[in-house]
GROMACS .gro file of C-alpha atoms in nm:
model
  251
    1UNK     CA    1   0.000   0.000   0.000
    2UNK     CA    2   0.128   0.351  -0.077
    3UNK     CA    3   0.050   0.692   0.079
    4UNK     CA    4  -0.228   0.795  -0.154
    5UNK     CA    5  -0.384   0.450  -0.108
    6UNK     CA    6  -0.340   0.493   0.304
    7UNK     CA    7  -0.510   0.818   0.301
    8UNK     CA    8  -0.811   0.752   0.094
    9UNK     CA    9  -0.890   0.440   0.262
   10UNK     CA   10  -0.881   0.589   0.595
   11UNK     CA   11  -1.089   0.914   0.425
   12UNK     CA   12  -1.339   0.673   0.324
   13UNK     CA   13  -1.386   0.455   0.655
   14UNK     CA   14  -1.500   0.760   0.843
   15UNK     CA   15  -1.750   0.874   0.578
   16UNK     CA   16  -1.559   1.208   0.466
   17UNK     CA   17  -1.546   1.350   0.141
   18UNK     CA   18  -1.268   1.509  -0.029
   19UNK     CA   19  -1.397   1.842   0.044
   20UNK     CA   20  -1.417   1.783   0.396
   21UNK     CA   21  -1.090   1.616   0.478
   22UNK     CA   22  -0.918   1.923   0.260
   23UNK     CA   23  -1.112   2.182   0.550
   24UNK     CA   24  -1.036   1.966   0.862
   25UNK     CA   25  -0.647   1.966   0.734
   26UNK     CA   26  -0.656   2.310   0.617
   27UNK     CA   27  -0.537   2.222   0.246
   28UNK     CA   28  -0.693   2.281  -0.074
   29UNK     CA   29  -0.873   1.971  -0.225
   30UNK     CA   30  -0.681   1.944  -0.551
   31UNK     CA   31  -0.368   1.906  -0.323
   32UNK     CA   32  -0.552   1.647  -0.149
   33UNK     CA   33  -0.652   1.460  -0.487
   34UNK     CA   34  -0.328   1.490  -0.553
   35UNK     CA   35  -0.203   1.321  -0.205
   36UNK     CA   36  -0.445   1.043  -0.236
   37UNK     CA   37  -0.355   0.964  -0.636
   38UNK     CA   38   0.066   0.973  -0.538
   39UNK     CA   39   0.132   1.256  -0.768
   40UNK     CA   40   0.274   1.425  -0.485
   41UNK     CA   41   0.376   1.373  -0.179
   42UNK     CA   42   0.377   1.562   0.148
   43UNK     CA   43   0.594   1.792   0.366
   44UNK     CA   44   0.693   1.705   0.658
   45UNK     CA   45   0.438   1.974   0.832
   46UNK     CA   46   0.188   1.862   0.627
   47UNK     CA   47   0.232   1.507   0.752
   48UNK     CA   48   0.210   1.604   1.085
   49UNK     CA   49  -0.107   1.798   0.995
   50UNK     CA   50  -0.244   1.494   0.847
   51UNK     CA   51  -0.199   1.275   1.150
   52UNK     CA   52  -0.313   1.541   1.338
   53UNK     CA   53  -0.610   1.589   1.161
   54UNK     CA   54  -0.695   1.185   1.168
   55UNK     CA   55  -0.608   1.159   1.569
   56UNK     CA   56  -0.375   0.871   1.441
   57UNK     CA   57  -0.039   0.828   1.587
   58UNK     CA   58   0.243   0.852   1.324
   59UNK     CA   59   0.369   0.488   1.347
   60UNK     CA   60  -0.020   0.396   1.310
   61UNK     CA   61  -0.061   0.577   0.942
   62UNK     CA   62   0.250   0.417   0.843
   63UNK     CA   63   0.245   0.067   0.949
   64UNK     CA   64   0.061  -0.043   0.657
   65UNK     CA   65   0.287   0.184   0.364
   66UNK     CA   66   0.516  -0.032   0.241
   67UNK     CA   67   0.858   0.015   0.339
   68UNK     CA   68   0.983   0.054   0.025
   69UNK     CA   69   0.811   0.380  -0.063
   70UNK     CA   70   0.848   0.495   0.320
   71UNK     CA   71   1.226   0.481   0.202
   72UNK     CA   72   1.247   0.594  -0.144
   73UNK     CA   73   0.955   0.851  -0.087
   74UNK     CA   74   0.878   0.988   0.245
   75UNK     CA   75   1.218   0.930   0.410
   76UNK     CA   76   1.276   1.328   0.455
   77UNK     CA   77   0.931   1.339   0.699
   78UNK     CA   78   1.107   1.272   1.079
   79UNK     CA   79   0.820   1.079   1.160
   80UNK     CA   80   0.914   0.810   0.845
   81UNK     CA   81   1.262   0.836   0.964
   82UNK     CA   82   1.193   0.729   1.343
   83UNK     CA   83   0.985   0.476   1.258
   84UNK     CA   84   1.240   0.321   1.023
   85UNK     CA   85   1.499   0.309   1.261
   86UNK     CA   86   1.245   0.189   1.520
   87UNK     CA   87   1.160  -0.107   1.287
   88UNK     CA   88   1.528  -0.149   1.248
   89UNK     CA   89   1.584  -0.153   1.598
   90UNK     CA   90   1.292  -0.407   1.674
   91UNK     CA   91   1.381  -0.641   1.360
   92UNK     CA   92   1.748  -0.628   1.564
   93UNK     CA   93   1.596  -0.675   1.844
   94UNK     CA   94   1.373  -0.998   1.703
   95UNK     CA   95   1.657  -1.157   1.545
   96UNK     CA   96   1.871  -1.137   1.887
   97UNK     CA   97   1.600  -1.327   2.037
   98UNK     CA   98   1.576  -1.589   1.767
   99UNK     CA   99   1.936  -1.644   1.751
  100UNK     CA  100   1.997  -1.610   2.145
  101UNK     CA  101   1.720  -1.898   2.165
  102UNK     CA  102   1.866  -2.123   1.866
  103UNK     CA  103   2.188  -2.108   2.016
  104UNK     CA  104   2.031  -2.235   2.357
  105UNK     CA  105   1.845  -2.470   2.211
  106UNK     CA  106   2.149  -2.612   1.989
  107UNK     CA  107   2.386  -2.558   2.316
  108UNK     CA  108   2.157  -2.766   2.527
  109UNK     CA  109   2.061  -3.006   2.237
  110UNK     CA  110   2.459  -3.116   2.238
  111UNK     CA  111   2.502  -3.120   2.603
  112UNK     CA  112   2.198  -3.385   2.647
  113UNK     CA  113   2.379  -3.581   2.379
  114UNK     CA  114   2.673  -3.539   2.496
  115UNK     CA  115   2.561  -3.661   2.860
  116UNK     CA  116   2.337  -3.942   2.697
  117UNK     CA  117   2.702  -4.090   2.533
  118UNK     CA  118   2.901  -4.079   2.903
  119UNK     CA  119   2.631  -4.174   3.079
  120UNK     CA  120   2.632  -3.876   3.303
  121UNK     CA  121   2.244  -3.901   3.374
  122UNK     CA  122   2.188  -4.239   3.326
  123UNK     CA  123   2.431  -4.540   3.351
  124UNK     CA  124   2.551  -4.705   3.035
  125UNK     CA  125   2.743  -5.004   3.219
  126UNK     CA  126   2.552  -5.290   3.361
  127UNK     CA  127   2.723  -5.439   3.653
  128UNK     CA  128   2.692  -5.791   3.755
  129UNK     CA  129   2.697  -5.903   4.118
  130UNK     CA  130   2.703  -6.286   4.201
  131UNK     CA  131   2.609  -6.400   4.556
  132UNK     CA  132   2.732  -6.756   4.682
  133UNK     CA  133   2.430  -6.763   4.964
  134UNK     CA  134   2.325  -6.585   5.278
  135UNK     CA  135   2.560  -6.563   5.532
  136UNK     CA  136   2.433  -6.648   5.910
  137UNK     CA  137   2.527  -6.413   6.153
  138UNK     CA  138   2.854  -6.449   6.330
  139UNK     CA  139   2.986  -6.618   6.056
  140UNK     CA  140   3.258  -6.463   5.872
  141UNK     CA  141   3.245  -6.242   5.543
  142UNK     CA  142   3.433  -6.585   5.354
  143UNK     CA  143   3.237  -6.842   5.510
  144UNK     CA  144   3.203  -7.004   5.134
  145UNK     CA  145   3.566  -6.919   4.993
  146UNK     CA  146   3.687  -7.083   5.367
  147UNK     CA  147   3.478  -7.356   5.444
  148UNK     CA  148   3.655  -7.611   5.188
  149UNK     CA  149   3.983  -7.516   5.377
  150UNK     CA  150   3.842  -7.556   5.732
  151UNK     CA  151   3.715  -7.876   5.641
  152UNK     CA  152   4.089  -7.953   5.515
  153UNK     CA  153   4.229  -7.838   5.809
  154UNK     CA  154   4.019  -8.053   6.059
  155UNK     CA  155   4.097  -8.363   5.823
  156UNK     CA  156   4.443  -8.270   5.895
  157UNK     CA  157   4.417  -8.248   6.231
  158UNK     CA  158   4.283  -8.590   6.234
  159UNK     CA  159   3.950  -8.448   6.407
  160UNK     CA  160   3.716  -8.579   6.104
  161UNK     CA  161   3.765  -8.824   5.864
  162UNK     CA  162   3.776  -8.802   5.531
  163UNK     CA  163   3.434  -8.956   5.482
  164UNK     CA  164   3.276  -8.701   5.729
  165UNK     CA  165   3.488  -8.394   5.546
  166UNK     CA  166   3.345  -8.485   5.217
  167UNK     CA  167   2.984  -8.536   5.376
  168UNK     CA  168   3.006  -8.160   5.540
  169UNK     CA  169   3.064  -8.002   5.243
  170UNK     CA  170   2.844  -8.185   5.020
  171UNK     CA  171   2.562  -8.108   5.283
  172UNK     CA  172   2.709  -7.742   5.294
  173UNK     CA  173   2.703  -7.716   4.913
  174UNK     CA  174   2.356  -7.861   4.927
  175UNK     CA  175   2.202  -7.615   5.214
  176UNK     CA  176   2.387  -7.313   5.218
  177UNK     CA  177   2.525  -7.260   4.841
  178UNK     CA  178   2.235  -7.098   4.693
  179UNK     CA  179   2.406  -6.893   4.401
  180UNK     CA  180   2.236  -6.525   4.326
  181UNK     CA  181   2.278  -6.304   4.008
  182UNK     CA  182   2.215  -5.984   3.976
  183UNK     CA  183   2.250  -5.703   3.724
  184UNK     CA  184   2.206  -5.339   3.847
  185UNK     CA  185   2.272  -5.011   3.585
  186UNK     CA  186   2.433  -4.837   3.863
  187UNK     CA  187   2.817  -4.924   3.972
  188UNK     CA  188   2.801  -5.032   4.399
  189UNK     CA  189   3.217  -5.128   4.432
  190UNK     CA  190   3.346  -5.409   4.414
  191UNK     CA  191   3.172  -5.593   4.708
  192UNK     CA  192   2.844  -5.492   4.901
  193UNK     CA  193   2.604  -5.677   5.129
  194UNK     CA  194   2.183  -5.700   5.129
  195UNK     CA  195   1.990  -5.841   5.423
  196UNK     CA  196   1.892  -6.183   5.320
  197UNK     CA  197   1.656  -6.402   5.564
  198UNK     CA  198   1.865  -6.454   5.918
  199UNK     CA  199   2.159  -6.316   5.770
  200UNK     CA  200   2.292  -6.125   5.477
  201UNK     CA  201   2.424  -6.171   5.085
  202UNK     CA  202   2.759  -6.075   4.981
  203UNK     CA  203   2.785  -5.966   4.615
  204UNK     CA  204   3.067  -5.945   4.420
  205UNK     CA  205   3.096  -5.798   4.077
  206UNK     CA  206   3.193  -6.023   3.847
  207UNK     CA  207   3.137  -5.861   3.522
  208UNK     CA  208   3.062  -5.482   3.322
  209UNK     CA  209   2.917  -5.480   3.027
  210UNK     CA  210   2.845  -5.108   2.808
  211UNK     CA  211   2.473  -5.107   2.739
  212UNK     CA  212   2.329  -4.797   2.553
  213UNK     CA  213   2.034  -4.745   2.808
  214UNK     CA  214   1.701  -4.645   2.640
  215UNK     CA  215   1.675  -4.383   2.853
  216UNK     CA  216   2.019  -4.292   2.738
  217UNK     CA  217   1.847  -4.311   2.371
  218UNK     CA  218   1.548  -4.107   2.465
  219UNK     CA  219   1.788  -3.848   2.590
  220UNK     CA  220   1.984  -3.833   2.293
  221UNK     CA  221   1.637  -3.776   2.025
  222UNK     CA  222   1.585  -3.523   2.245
  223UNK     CA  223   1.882  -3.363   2.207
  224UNK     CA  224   1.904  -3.396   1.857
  225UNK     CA  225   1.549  -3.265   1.835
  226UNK     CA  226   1.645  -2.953   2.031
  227UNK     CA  227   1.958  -2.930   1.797
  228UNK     CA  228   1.754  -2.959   1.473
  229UNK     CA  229   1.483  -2.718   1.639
  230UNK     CA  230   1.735  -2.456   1.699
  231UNK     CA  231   1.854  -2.430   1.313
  232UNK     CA  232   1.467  -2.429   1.178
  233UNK     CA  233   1.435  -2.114   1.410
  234UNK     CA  234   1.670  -1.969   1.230
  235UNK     CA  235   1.581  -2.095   0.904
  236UNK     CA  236   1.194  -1.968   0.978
  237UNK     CA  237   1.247  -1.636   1.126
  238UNK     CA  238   1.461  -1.531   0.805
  239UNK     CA  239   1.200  -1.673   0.589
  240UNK     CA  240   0.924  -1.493   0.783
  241UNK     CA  241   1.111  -1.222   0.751
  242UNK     CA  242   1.180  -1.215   0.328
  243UNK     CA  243   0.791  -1.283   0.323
  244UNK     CA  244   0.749  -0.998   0.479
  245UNK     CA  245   0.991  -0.771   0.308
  246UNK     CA  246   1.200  -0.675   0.616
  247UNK     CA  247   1.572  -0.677   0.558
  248UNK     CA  248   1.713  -1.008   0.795
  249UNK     CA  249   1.926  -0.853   0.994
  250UNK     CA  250   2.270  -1.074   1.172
  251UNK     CA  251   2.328  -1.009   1.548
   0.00000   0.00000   0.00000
């Protein structure tokens, strides 16, 4: 939309003639023909009396003009000129915002990746524990790794036979060897205990194995999402902005 176009259109939505606008502006009405068909264009008092005249505020007249003509055209009004540089000043403004928030969202984007690969939130090893049985209480921590040598040691000391050694520990293996796997995501040392009945269980690890958790995988769409999210910001705001004839301004 040009000037001339502007004017008339807001001339005609209040029900005023030609005559009449000319009077309430103080101009003659071939001027004003002239205004509203772009074969000339006005001062910049006349612009203010204009605006005046309407009860508009000058950035409200203008926001529909396109820019082009505001530039070529009207530039030498101050009113064009301060809107201009506001509109540059809020496109800069826009485009800080967009490409403050892509970079945050391609920043974080990595950094969940990045975390979903080491594991940083969620554990990527699996750790297995074995347990040999529950250990009674007052027994000792080794009771299964020492009863085979206890047994050899009594046989030795000629307090059991050989028969009755071999009978203890097949009973022992029998009773007390009940063997317990586990496999936990998080890493609890080498050795830990768990309550187990009248006594407790002594797990060991015996083996780590690198698992790519699925929470690990969620975490790293996400990322890759926010990543992918962060350049189509960019991508839209500067088409937006071509569509709409503004001039894409880089932070």
């Amino acid at each position: 939309m040009n000037f001339g176009e502007k004017l008339k259109q807001i001339r005609t939505a209040r029900n005023l003639t030609q005559p009449q606008f000319a009077e309430a502006i103080g101009i003659e009405q071939s001027y004003l023909s002239k205004l509203e068909n772009d074969k000339s264009q006005p001062s910049a008092d006349m612009f203010s009396s204009i605006v005046k005249a309407l009860q508009l505020a000058p950035q409200e007249f203008l926001a529909d003009i396109d820019r082009a003509i505001l530039q070529s055209s009207l530039r030498h009004i101050p009113e064009v000129s301060q809107f201009l540089n506001g509109e540059v000043q809020r496109r800069l403004h826009d485009a800080r915002k967009y490409i403050w928030g892509a970079a945050a969202a391609c920043l974080l984007g990595f950094a969940m990746m990045l975390a979903a690969n080491d594991g940083i939130f969620f554990a990527n090893n699996l750790y297995k524990y074995k347990s040999q049985g529950v250990i009674l209480d007052g027994e000792s921590d080794q009771i299964f790794e020492q009863f085979p040598k206890i047994e050899s040691l009594k046989m030795a000391a000629r307090t059991i036979t050989t028969e009755e050694s071999l009978k203890s520990q097949a009973d022992f293996e029998a009773n007390r060897v009940k063997v317990q796997t586990i496999e936990v995501w998080g890493n609890r040392g080498g050795v830990f205990f768990e309550p187990a009945g009248n006594g407790k269980r002594k797990f060991e690890l015996v083996d780590v194995t690198y698992v790519h958790s699925s929470k690990n995988i969620l975490l790293q769409y996400l990322g890759a999402l926010l990543m992918f999210s962060g350049v189509l910001l960019v991508l839209v705001e500067w088409r937006m902005r071509k569509a709409g004839g503004g001039r894409h301004v880089a932070a």
